[in-house]
Tab-separated table of C-alpha atoms and ligand atoms in Angstrom:
chain	number	residue	atom	x	y	z
A	1	UNK	CA	-4.858	-11.916	23.677
A	2	UNK	CA	-4.951	-9.689	20.217
A	3	UNK	CA	-5.436	-11.210	16.887
A	4	UNK	CA	-2.974	-11.562	14.338
A	5	UNK	CA	-5.477	-12.178	11.767
A	6	UNK	CA	-5.503	-9.111	9.305
A	7	UNK	CA	-9.045	-9.443	8.158
A	8	UNK	CA	-10.088	-9.157	12.217
A	9	UNK	CA	-8.297	-6.124	12.559
A	10	UNK	CA	-9.674	-4.659	9.614
A	11	UNK	CA	-13.356	-5.303	10.813
A	12	UNK	CA	-12.398	-3.794	14.209
A	13	UNK	CA	-11.338	-0.584	12.585
A	14	UNK	CA	-14.748	-0.568	10.712
A	15	UNK	CA	-16.702	-1.325	13.783
A	16	UNK	CA	-14.473	1.846	15.579
A	17	UNK	CA	-16.668	3.985	13.434
A	18	UNK	CA	-19.735	2.836	12.562
A	19	UNK	CA	-21.521	4.378	15.484
A	20	UNK	CA	-19.353	7.735	15.143
A	21	UNK	CA	-20.528	7.766	10.931
A	22	UNK	CA	-24.167	5.973	12.129
A	23	UNK	CA	-23.612	3.645	9.485
A	24	UNK	CA	-27.141	1.909	8.632
A	25	UNK	CA	-26.725	-1.871	9.735
A	26	UNK	CA	-27.505	-2.912	6.430
A	27	UNK	CA	-24.978	-0.936	4.784
A	28	UNK	CA	-22.749	-2.245	7.691
A	29	UNK	CA	-23.500	-5.627	6.701
A	30	UNK	CA	-22.578	-5.233	3.107
A	31	UNK	CA	-19.144	-3.272	3.779
A	32	UNK	CA	-18.280	-6.408	6.406
A	33	UNK	CA	-17.871	-8.811	3.729
A	34	UNK	CA	-16.087	-8.429	0.305
A	35	UNK	CA	-18.643	-8.862	-2.525
A	36	UNK	CA	-16.598	-11.611	-4.335
A	37	UNK	CA	-13.842	-13.878	-3.367
A	38	UNK	CA	-11.998	-15.903	-5.780
A	39	UNK	CA	-9.869	-18.619	-5.139
A	40	UNK	CA	-7.858	-20.489	-7.758
A	41	UNK	CA	-5.464	-23.561	-8.130
A	42	UNK	CA	-2.732	-22.835	-10.424
A	43	UNK	CA	-0.595	-25.953	-11.528
A	44	UNK	CA	2.854	-25.140	-13.006
A	45	UNK	CA	5.721	-27.619	-14.645
A	46	UNK	CA	9.079	-26.275	-12.904
A	47	UNK	CA	12.090	-26.067	-14.674
A	48	UNK	CA	13.526	-29.293	-12.977
A	49	UNK	CA	10.461	-31.109	-14.264
A	50	UNK	CA	8.609	-30.803	-10.747
A	51	UNK	CA	4.735	-30.349	-10.793
A	52	UNK	CA	3.503	-27.720	-8.057
A	53	UNK	CA	-0.195	-26.447	-7.562
A	54	UNK	CA	-0.394	-22.928	-6.410
A	55	UNK	CA	-2.766	-21.186	-4.461
A	56	UNK	CA	-4.028	-17.556	-5.920
A	57	UNK	CA	-6.668	-15.209	-4.852
A	58	UNK	CA	-8.637	-12.021	-6.363
A	59	UNK	CA	-10.617	-10.550	-3.435
A	60	UNK	CA	-13.290	-7.615	-4.664
A	61	UNK	CA	-14.415	-5.706	-1.651
A	62	UNK	CA	-16.726	-3.061	-2.853
A	63	UNK	CA	-17.403	-1.162	-6.083
A	64	UNK	CA	-19.762	1.198	-5.491
A	65	UNK	CA	-17.392	4.487	-6.284
A	66	UNK	CA	-15.824	2.618	-9.426
A	67	UNK	CA	-14.504	-0.460	-10.801
A	68	UNK	CA	-12.580	-2.516	-8.139
A	69	UNK	CA	-9.158	-1.506	-7.702
A	70	UNK	CA	-5.779	-3.084	-6.102
A	71	UNK	CA	-2.687	-4.926	-6.208
A	72	UNK	CA	-1.256	-8.538	-6.531
A	73	UNK	CA	1.075	-9.948	-3.647
A	74	UNK	CA	3.454	-12.520	-4.335
A	75	UNK	CA	4.661	-13.530	-0.601
A	76	UNK	CA	4.494	-16.698	1.390
A	77	UNK	CA	2.356	-15.388	3.801
A	78	UNK	CA	-0.390	-14.764	1.492
A	79	UNK	CA	-3.728	-16.123	2.897
A	80	UNK	CA	-7.642	-15.198	2.083
A	81	UNK	CA	-7.624	-13.382	5.349
A	82	UNK	CA	-4.871	-11.507	4.276
A	83	UNK	CA	-6.146	-10.590	0.744
A	84	UNK	CA	-9.694	-9.778	2.158
A	85	UNK	CA	-8.317	-7.220	4.860
A	86	UNK	CA	-6.002	-5.823	2.091
A	87	UNK	CA	-9.147	-5.585	-0.396
A	88	UNK	CA	-10.916	-3.742	2.279
A	89	UNK	CA	-8.189	-1.199	3.172
A	90	UNK	CA	-8.254	-0.613	-0.808
A	91	UNK	CA	-11.847	0.217	-0.995
A	92	UNK	CA	-11.183	2.854	1.963
A	93	UNK	CA	-7.903	4.053	0.197
A	94	UNK	CA	-9.206	4.936	-3.077
A	95	UNK	CA	-12.563	6.744	-1.276
A	96	UNK	CA	-10.328	8.768	0.634
A	97	UNK	CA	-7.723	10.178	-1.948
A	98	UNK	CA	-11.199	10.371	-4.130
A	99	UNK	CA	-10.667	8.409	-7.026
A	100	UNK	CA	-13.835	6.507	-8.883
A	101	UNK	CA	-12.229	2.839	-8.251
A	102	UNK	CA	-13.545	0.617	-5.351
A	103	UNK	CA	-11.399	-1.703	-3.754
A	104	UNK	CA	-9.962	-5.437	-4.102
A	105	UNK	CA	-6.679	-7.442	-3.840
A	106	UNK	CA	-4.758	-10.531	-5.266
A	107	UNK	CA	-1.992	-12.678	-4.435
A	108	UNK	CA	-0.337	-16.152	-4.893
A	109	UNK	CA	0.968	-17.678	-1.711
A	110	UNK	CA	4.479	-18.804	-2.478
A	111	UNK	CA	8.345	-17.098	-2.437
A	112	UNK	CA	8.992	-15.546	-5.711
A	113	UNK	CA	12.984	-15.825	-4.721
A	114	UNK	CA	12.528	-19.473	-5.197
A	115	UNK	CA	11.328	-19.372	-8.609
A	116	UNK	CA	13.311	-18.687	-12.297
A	117	UNK	CA	12.132	-15.738	-14.060
A	118	UNK	CA	10.582	-18.125	-16.670
A	119	UNK	CA	8.485	-19.854	-13.954
A	120	UNK	CA	7.400	-16.211	-12.330
A	121	UNK	CA	6.188	-15.706	-15.940
A	122	UNK	CA	4.321	-18.798	-16.582
A	123	UNK	CA	2.869	-18.449	-12.969
A	124	UNK	CA	1.553	-14.998	-13.998
A	125	UNK	CA	0.229	-16.125	-17.202
A	126	UNK	CA	-1.761	-19.142	-15.269
A	127	UNK	CA	-3.095	-16.527	-12.725
A	128	UNK	CA	-4.563	-14.423	-15.330
A	129	UNK	CA	-6.157	-17.075	-17.086
A	130	UNK	CA	-7.458	-18.262	-14.130
A	131	UNK	CA	-9.225	-14.673	-13.036
A	132	UNK	CA	-9.622	-13.468	-16.672
A	133	UNK	CA	-13.406	-13.417	-16.528
A	134	UNK	CA	-13.728	-11.267	-12.997
A	135	UNK	CA	-11.205	-8.781	-14.194
A	136	UNK	CA	-11.301	-5.805	-17.084
A	137	UNK	CA	-10.541	-2.126	-17.426
A	138	UNK	CA	-14.403	-1.505	-16.248
A	139	UNK	CA	-14.230	-4.717	-13.750
A	140	UNK	CA	-11.223	-4.713	-11.779
A	141	UNK	CA	-7.808	-2.857	-12.593
A	142	UNK	CA	-4.891	-4.801	-10.528
A	143	UNK	CA	-1.586	-3.285	-9.967
A	144	UNK	CA	1.766	-4.314	-8.454
A	145	UNK	CA	2.049	-4.790	-4.355
A	146	UNK	CA	4.901	-6.871	-2.266
A	147	UNK	CA	7.097	-8.462	-4.629
A	148	UNK	CA	5.127	-7.572	-8.067
A	149	UNK	CA	6.669	-5.119	-10.163
A	150	UNK	CA	6.098	-3.284	-13.850
A	151	UNK	CA	7.940	-6.424	-15.244
A	152	UNK	CA	4.925	-8.585	-13.535
A	153	UNK	CA	2.203	-6.107	-15.224
A	154	UNK	CA	3.620	-6.427	-18.584
A	155	UNK	CA	3.010	-10.402	-18.505
A	156	UNK	CA	-0.330	-9.733	-16.868
A	157	UNK	CA	-1.415	-6.925	-19.668
A	158	UNK	CA	0.445	-9.480	-22.480
A	159	UNK	CA	-1.700	-12.415	-21.094
A	160	UNK	CA	-5.107	-10.906	-20.909
A	161	UNK	CA	-4.447	-8.842	-24.293
A	162	UNK	CA	-3.941	-12.134	-25.887
A	163	UNK	CA	-6.942	-13.902	-24.548
A	164	UNK	CA	-8.931	-10.766	-25.905
A	165	UNK	CA	-7.327	-10.864	-29.209
A	166	UNK	CA	-6.248	-7.097	-29.064
A	167	UNK	CA	-4.222	-4.737	-26.523
A	168	UNK	CA	-5.665	-3.788	-23.560
A	169	UNK	CA	-3.504	-1.533	-21.646
A	170	UNK	CA	-6.238	-0.602	-19.011
A	171	UNK	CA	-6.415	-3.450	-17.514
A	172	UNK	CA	-3.509	-3.075	-15.282
A	173	UNK	CA	-1.562	-0.165	-14.074
A	174	UNK	CA	2.250	0.183	-12.537
A	175	UNK	CA	3.100	-1.062	-16.345
A	176	UNK	CA	6.745	-0.434	-17.686
A	177	UNK	CA	6.573	3.153	-19.293
A	178	UNK	CA	7.073	1.723	-22.473
A	179	UNK	CA	3.941	-0.255	-22.759
A	180	UNK	CA	1.758	2.707	-21.370
A	181	UNK	CA	2.874	2.856	-17.764
A	182	UNK	CA	2.874	6.473	-16.057
A	183	UNK	CA	5.961	8.486	-15.636
A	184	UNK	CA	6.400	8.307	-11.234
A	185	UNK	CA	4.234	5.447	-10.828
A	186	UNK	CA	6.772	3.593	-9.342
A	187	UNK	CA	7.847	6.268	-7.182
A	188	UNK	CA	4.591	7.177	-6.127
A	189	UNK	CA	3.832	5.225	-2.690
A	190	UNK	CA	7.014	6.307	-1.072
A	191	UNK	CA	6.558	9.888	-2.471
A	192	UNK	CA	2.913	10.397	-1.266
A	193	UNK	CA	3.959	8.929	2.241
A	194	UNK	CA	6.896	11.292	2.380
A	195	UNK	CA	4.446	14.239	1.508
A	196	UNK	CA	1.952	13.301	4.213
A	197	UNK	CA	5.374	13.186	6.701
A	198	UNK	CA	5.850	16.312	5.652
A	199	UNK	CA	2.813	17.927	6.249
A	200	UNK	CA	2.597	16.171	9.714
A	201	UNK	CA	6.044	17.149	10.903
A	202	UNK	CA	4.797	20.800	9.988
A	203	UNK	CA	1.378	20.751	11.364
A	204	UNK	CA	1.864	18.693	14.407
A	205	UNK	CA	5.647	18.499	15.286
A	206	UNK	CA	5.791	22.110	14.370
A	207	UNK	CA	8.991	21.442	12.421
A	208	UNK	CA	10.542	20.900	9.027
A	209	UNK	CA	11.854	17.825	7.672
A	210	UNK	CA	15.421	19.084	7.453
A	211	UNK	CA	15.063	18.973	11.395
A	212	UNK	CA	14.094	15.368	12.080
A	213	UNK	CA	15.562	12.197	12.216
A	214	UNK	CA	13.511	9.079	10.758
A	215	UNK	CA	13.758	5.423	11.057
A	216	UNK	CA	12.370	3.317	7.910
A	217	UNK	CA	11.316	-0.524	8.205
A	218	UNK	CA	11.623	-2.073	4.930
A	219	UNK	CA	13.911	-1.096	1.443
A	220	UNK	CA	11.457	-2.880	-0.797
A	221	UNK	CA	9.769	-0.464	-3.678
A	222	UNK	CA	7.912	1.656	-1.076
A	223	UNK	CA	10.690	1.760	1.792
A	224	UNK	CA	13.276	2.628	-0.430
A	225	UNK	CA	11.668	5.461	-2.359
A	226	UNK	CA	10.276	6.696	0.941
A	227	UNK	CA	14.278	6.867	1.808
A	228	UNK	CA	14.895	8.407	-0.976
A	229	UNK	CA	12.039	11.315	-1.173
A	230	UNK	CA	13.271	11.677	2.603
A	231	UNK	CA	16.944	12.375	1.925
A	232	UNK	CA	15.731	14.496	-0.611
A	233	UNK	CA	13.699	16.792	1.618
A	234	UNK	CA	16.816	16.681	4.000
A	235	UNK	CA	14.994	14.528	6.743
A	236	UNK	CA	18.169	12.298	8.668
A	237	UNK	CA	17.848	8.568	8.336
A	238	UNK	CA	19.211	7.015	11.246
A	239	UNK	CA	17.787	3.333	11.130
A	240	UNK	CA	16.819	1.146	7.788
A	241	UNK	CA	15.989	-2.436	7.247
A	242	UNK	CA	15.229	-5.115	4.902
A	243	UNK	CA	14.366	-8.755	4.692
A	244	UNK	CA	17.922	-9.764	5.561
A	245	UNK	CA	17.784	-7.429	8.954
A	246	UNK	CA	17.865	-4.062	10.351
A	247	UNK	CA	21.016	-1.397	10.692
A	248	UNK	CA	21.665	1.870	12.532
A	249	UNK	CA	23.194	4.059	10.307
A	250	UNK	CA	26.451	5.315	11.054
A	251	UNK	CA	26.918	4.290	15.144
A	252	UNK	CA	24.109	6.294	16.436
A	253	UNK	CA	24.553	9.169	13.995
A	254	UNK	CA	22.626	9.277	10.613
A	255	UNK	CA	23.751	8.332	6.860
A	256	UNK	CA	25.697	11.215	5.400
A	257	UNK	CA	25.496	10.861	1.709
A	258	UNK	CA	22.741	11.286	-0.570
A	259	UNK	CA	20.178	8.303	-1.804
A	260	UNK	CA	22.346	6.990	-4.557
A	261	UNK	CA	25.193	6.213	-2.546
A	262	UNK	CA	22.888	4.495	0.029
A	263	UNK	CA	21.123	2.577	-2.409
A	264	UNK	CA	24.603	1.473	-4.133
A	265	UNK	CA	26.236	0.281	-0.883
A	266	UNK	CA	23.208	-1.757	0.168
A	267	UNK	CA	23.328	-3.080	-3.481
A	268	UNK	CA	27.149	-3.753	-3.203
A	269	UNK	CA	26.764	-5.465	0.002
A	270	UNK	CA	23.725	-7.473	-0.496
A	271	UNK	CA	21.528	-5.837	1.990
A	272	UNK	CA	21.011	-2.422	3.837
A	273	UNK	CA	22.033	-4.378	7.159
A	274	UNK	CA	25.472	-4.839	6.112
A	275	UNK	CA	26.544	-1.410	4.864
A	276	UNK	CA	29.879	-0.602	6.472
A	277	UNK	CA	30.222	1.049	9.568
A	278	UNK	CA	26.481	0.162	10.164
A	279	UNK	CA	25.621	-1.431	13.358
A	280	UNK	CA	23.340	-4.557	12.791
A	281	UNK	CA	20.015	-4.479	14.546
A	282	UNK	CA	16.982	-6.766	14.896
A	283	UNK	CA	13.307	-5.669	13.459
A	284	UNK	CA	12.765	-5.131	17.429
A	285	UNK	CA	15.220	-2.537	17.707
A	286	UNK	CA	14.436	-0.856	14.545
A	287	UNK	CA	10.788	-0.383	15.475
A	288	UNK	CA	11.760	0.808	18.903
A	289	UNK	CA	14.445	3.522	17.661
A	290	UNK	CA	15.306	6.901	18.826
A	291	UNK	CA	13.939	8.796	16.208
A	292	UNK	CA	11.086	11.417	15.406
A	293	UNK	CA	9.655	9.446	12.963
A	294	UNK	CA	8.948	5.794	12.343
A	295	UNK	CA	7.904	4.654	8.732
A	296	UNK	CA	6.959	0.843	8.762
A	297	UNK	CA	6.855	0.025	5.196
A	298	UNK	CA	7.084	-3.601	5.089
A	299	UNK	CA	4.037	-5.870	5.909
A	300	UNK	CA	1.103	-6.140	8.664
A	301	UNK	CA	1.182	-6.500	12.510
A	302	UNK	CA	4.283	-5.133	13.276
A	303	UNK	CA	3.413	-2.855	16.065
A	304	UNK	CA	1.166	-4.600	18.260
A	305	UNK	CA	0.377	-4.731	21.592
A	306	UNK	CA	3.351	-6.490	22.676
A	307	UNK	CA	6.142	-3.658	21.585
A	308	UNK	CA	3.789	-0.489	21.223
A	309	UNK	CA	4.604	0.855	24.648
A	310	UNK	CA	8.036	0.519	23.583
A	311	UNK	CA	7.886	2.944	20.476
A	312	UNK	CA	10.145	6.010	20.973
A	313	UNK	CA	9.096	8.137	17.599
A	314	UNK	CA	6.767	11.189	18.093
A	315	UNK	CA	5.172	10.418	14.762
A	316	UNK	CA	4.362	7.250	13.184
A	317	UNK	CA	3.694	7.164	9.145
A	318	UNK	CA	2.206	3.857	7.734
A	319	UNK	CA	3.721	3.479	4.494
A	320	UNK	CA	2.660	-0.602	5.024
A	321	UNK	CA	-1.026	-1.818	4.938
A	322	UNK	CA	-1.929	-2.689	8.259
A	323	UNK	CA	1.191	-2.424	10.113
A	324	UNK	CA	-0.286	-1.635	13.252
A	325	UNK	CA	-2.837	-3.657	15.137
A	326	UNK	CA	-6.130	-1.993	16.600
A	327	UNK	CA	-4.675	-2.638	20.526
A	328	UNK	CA	-1.720	-0.894	19.313
A	329	UNK	CA	-3.396	2.374	18.172
A	330	UNK	CA	-5.052	2.675	21.533
A	331	UNK	CA	-1.715	2.236	23.601
A	332	UNK	CA	-0.070	5.009	20.807
A	333	UNK	CA	-2.796	7.193	21.245
A	334	UNK	CA	-2.311	6.929	24.848
A	335	UNK	CA	1.187	7.729	24.782
A	336	UNK	CA	0.545	10.985	22.314
A	337	UNK	CA	1.895	9.374	19.860
A	338	UNK	CA	0.651	11.049	16.594
A	339	UNK	CA	0.032	8.409	13.337
A	340	UNK	CA	-0.874	8.996	9.688
A	341	UNK	CA	-2.849	5.947	8.850
A	342	UNK	CA	-1.870	3.323	5.956
A	343	UNK	CA	-5.098	4.305	3.914
A	344	UNK	CA	-3.855	8.074	3.690
A	345	UNK	CA	-0.264	7.687	3.930
A	346	UNK	CA	0.296	5.121	1.157
A	347	UNK	CA	-2.660	6.223	-1.131
A	348	UNK	CA	-0.186	7.699	-3.478
A	349	UNK	CA	0.460	4.416	-5.064
A	350	UNK	CA	-3.130	3.722	-6.180
A	351	UNK	CA	-3.752	7.598	-7.107
A	352	UNK	CA	-0.902	7.236	-9.615
A	353	UNK	CA	-2.233	4.278	-11.219
A	354	UNK	CA	-5.717	6.133	-11.595
A	355	UNK	CA	-3.456	8.841	-13.281
A	356	UNK	CA	-2.001	6.138	-15.301
A	357	UNK	CA	-5.350	4.600	-16.265
A	358	UNK	CA	-6.407	8.002	-17.264
A	359	UNK	CA	-3.768	8.580	-19.316
A	360	UNK	CA	-4.245	5.143	-21.306
A	361	UNK	CA	-7.809	5.910	-21.832
A	362	UNK	CA	-7.253	9.356	-23.419
A	363	UNK	CA	-4.115	7.515	-25.083
A	364	UNK	CA	-1.952	9.944	-23.415
A	365	UNK	CA	1.120	10.493	-21.294
A	366	UNK	CA	2.275	12.894	-19.080
A	367	UNK	CA	5.340	14.400	-18.032
A	368	UNK	CA	6.804	13.599	-14.517
A	369	UNK	CA	6.301	17.236	-13.339
A	370	UNK	CA	2.542	16.498	-14.255
A	371	UNK	CA	2.244	13.777	-12.363
A	372	UNK	CA	4.143	14.604	-9.434
A	373	UNK	CA	2.482	17.904	-9.010
A	374	UNK	CA	-0.980	16.502	-9.318
A	375	UNK	CA	-0.026	14.003	-6.671
A	376	UNK	CA	1.297	16.651	-4.335
A	377	UNK	CA	-1.961	18.374	-4.696
A	378	UNK	CA	-4.470	15.475	-4.135
A	379	UNK	CA	-2.126	14.100	-1.108
A	380	UNK	CA	-1.928	17.490	0.519
A	381	UNK	CA	-5.784	17.782	0.462
A	382	UNK	CA	-6.343	14.248	1.846
A	383	UNK	CA	-3.830	14.791	4.556
A	384	UNK	CA	-5.250	18.197	5.625
A	385	UNK	CA	-8.991	17.060	4.997
A	386	UNK	CA	-8.163	14.140	7.849
A	387	UNK	CA	-6.414	16.244	9.898
A	388	UNK	CA	-8.986	18.778	10.278
A	389	UNK	CA	-11.675	15.921	10.664
A	390	UNK	CA	-9.701	14.669	13.451
A	391	UNK	CA	-9.251	17.932	15.417
A	392	UNK	CA	-12.741	19.025	14.766
A	393	UNK	CA	-14.414	16.002	16.220
A	394	UNK	CA	-11.564	14.806	18.297
A	395	UNK	CA	-11.039	11.759	16.915
A	396	UNK	CA	-6.968	10.102	15.994
A	397	UNK	CA	-6.252	10.214	12.512
A	398	UNK	CA	-7.356	6.689	11.527
A	399	UNK	CA	-10.827	7.058	13.029
A	400	UNK	CA	-10.847	10.608	11.174
A	401	UNK	CA	-9.964	9.173	7.778
A	402	UNK	CA	-11.987	6.198	8.122
A	403	UNK	CA	-15.248	8.192	8.786
A	404	UNK	CA	-14.674	10.202	5.605
A	405	UNK	CA	-13.861	6.995	3.472
A	406	UNK	CA	-16.417	4.998	4.779
A	407	UNK	CA	-19.195	7.618	4.253
A	408	UNK	CA	-18.383	8.199	0.715
A	409	UNK	CA	-18.698	4.745	0.249
A	410	UNK	CA	-22.180	4.429	2.080
A	411	UNK	CA	-23.106	7.237	0.258
A	412	UNK	CA	-22.767	5.859	-3.026
A	413	UNK	CA	-24.335	2.843	-2.171
A	414	UNK	CA	-27.372	4.382	-0.628
A	415	UNK	CA	-27.929	6.805	-4.021
A	416	UNK	CA	-27.330	3.538	-6.274
A	417	UNK	CA	-30.056	2.089	-4.154
A	418	UNK	CA	-28.202	-0.812	-2.957
A	419	UNK	CA	-31.167	-1.714	-0.392
B	501	LIG	N1	-0.630	-2.408	-4.080
B	501	LIG	C1	-0.552	-0.809	-3.751
B	501	LIG	C2	-1.786	-0.325	-2.999
B	501	LIG	O1	-1.734	-1.289	-1.715
B	501	LIG	C3	-1.188	-0.053	-5.093
B	501	LIG	C4	-2.654	-0.434	-5.413
B	501	LIG	C5	-3.128	-0.107	-6.928
B	501	LIG	O2	-2.127	0.876	-7.522
B	501	LIG	O3	-4.193	-0.421	-7.270
B	501	LIG	O4	-2.038	0.460	-2.828
């Protein structure tokens, strides 16, 4: 039986490359567990007078290459094991896209749709108060993740600045533009995923984006921006899903129209699964869609030992963190399905977070053209570095990406003399 514990899966991925890299056991020991795990109780009075204590986490995996960096997730499934896994993946991601950050992740275990705007603000401020001493522009820089956004980061920055007695925009990224956020940050993760998809389509499928069909699981910030960029490149979207369900678009065909039309229909009908003319499908059916590319853009453990042999796509591009289990990786590989791993495919988000941090430090503001050009350049380079490494050493792209990412972190630890 395979494990559904994301941290076990993250450890199995790390173990899969330590021989290839010949990591010194002392450094392997350091990398296996996060440097710091913070667990906080967050008592809040709700508007109806009831009192609830929420559980929050911030896990700092490694800072050999720079300050800890990573998002904050609000979701009922948030657990210490999940946050630990996500923090390790952030270390590899920052390293692979080659920005001077380490890896961290945070989260609060709850369903944000059950809280009012005011309650969300109070909970966010309480969380900042609880972790204040462990974060900071040179220490640990949070950002949005599942169910958090620019508004959450605005409260975060305000609370941290209030505690410090002066404005500290560099403490978080993914802020609203008006508060020092970067142009292009919100769309960056999805945009980066699609740049990787385009490069993989060209290099591996020998096609152009206008000739491929795509199924996308998830329509949150990342999924919806993937769909937008895919449509802008002329790819044909055949199936989509969100938390309410999936839909095969236009009965076996593809969605005809542009992204704004699709987003408008989804908003008007309350879900992408309720778009007129779309055939409702289950999450399983979405993953098993007859499309050239499958983009999981939701949560962990979606492609597993149980369904990997039913995947019909030729290429999987991981927009989510940890959507494929190690067992499923092996099955996909045996079936000849190429996979662009999460730490490469979705690194556009943290990359533009880094651009935001740099702009804030320099009190500068770049145009959208500058941000997108730099995103394109960095993503393309990282993709081809991984592909070349995988071809040269006969490794799947996940292991090739890990070899490059972990290798740089180990070098940084060695040069700094961590042992
Ligand atoms: N939460 C995003 C991720 O998983 C972005 C992190 C960041 O910008 O720091 O990569």
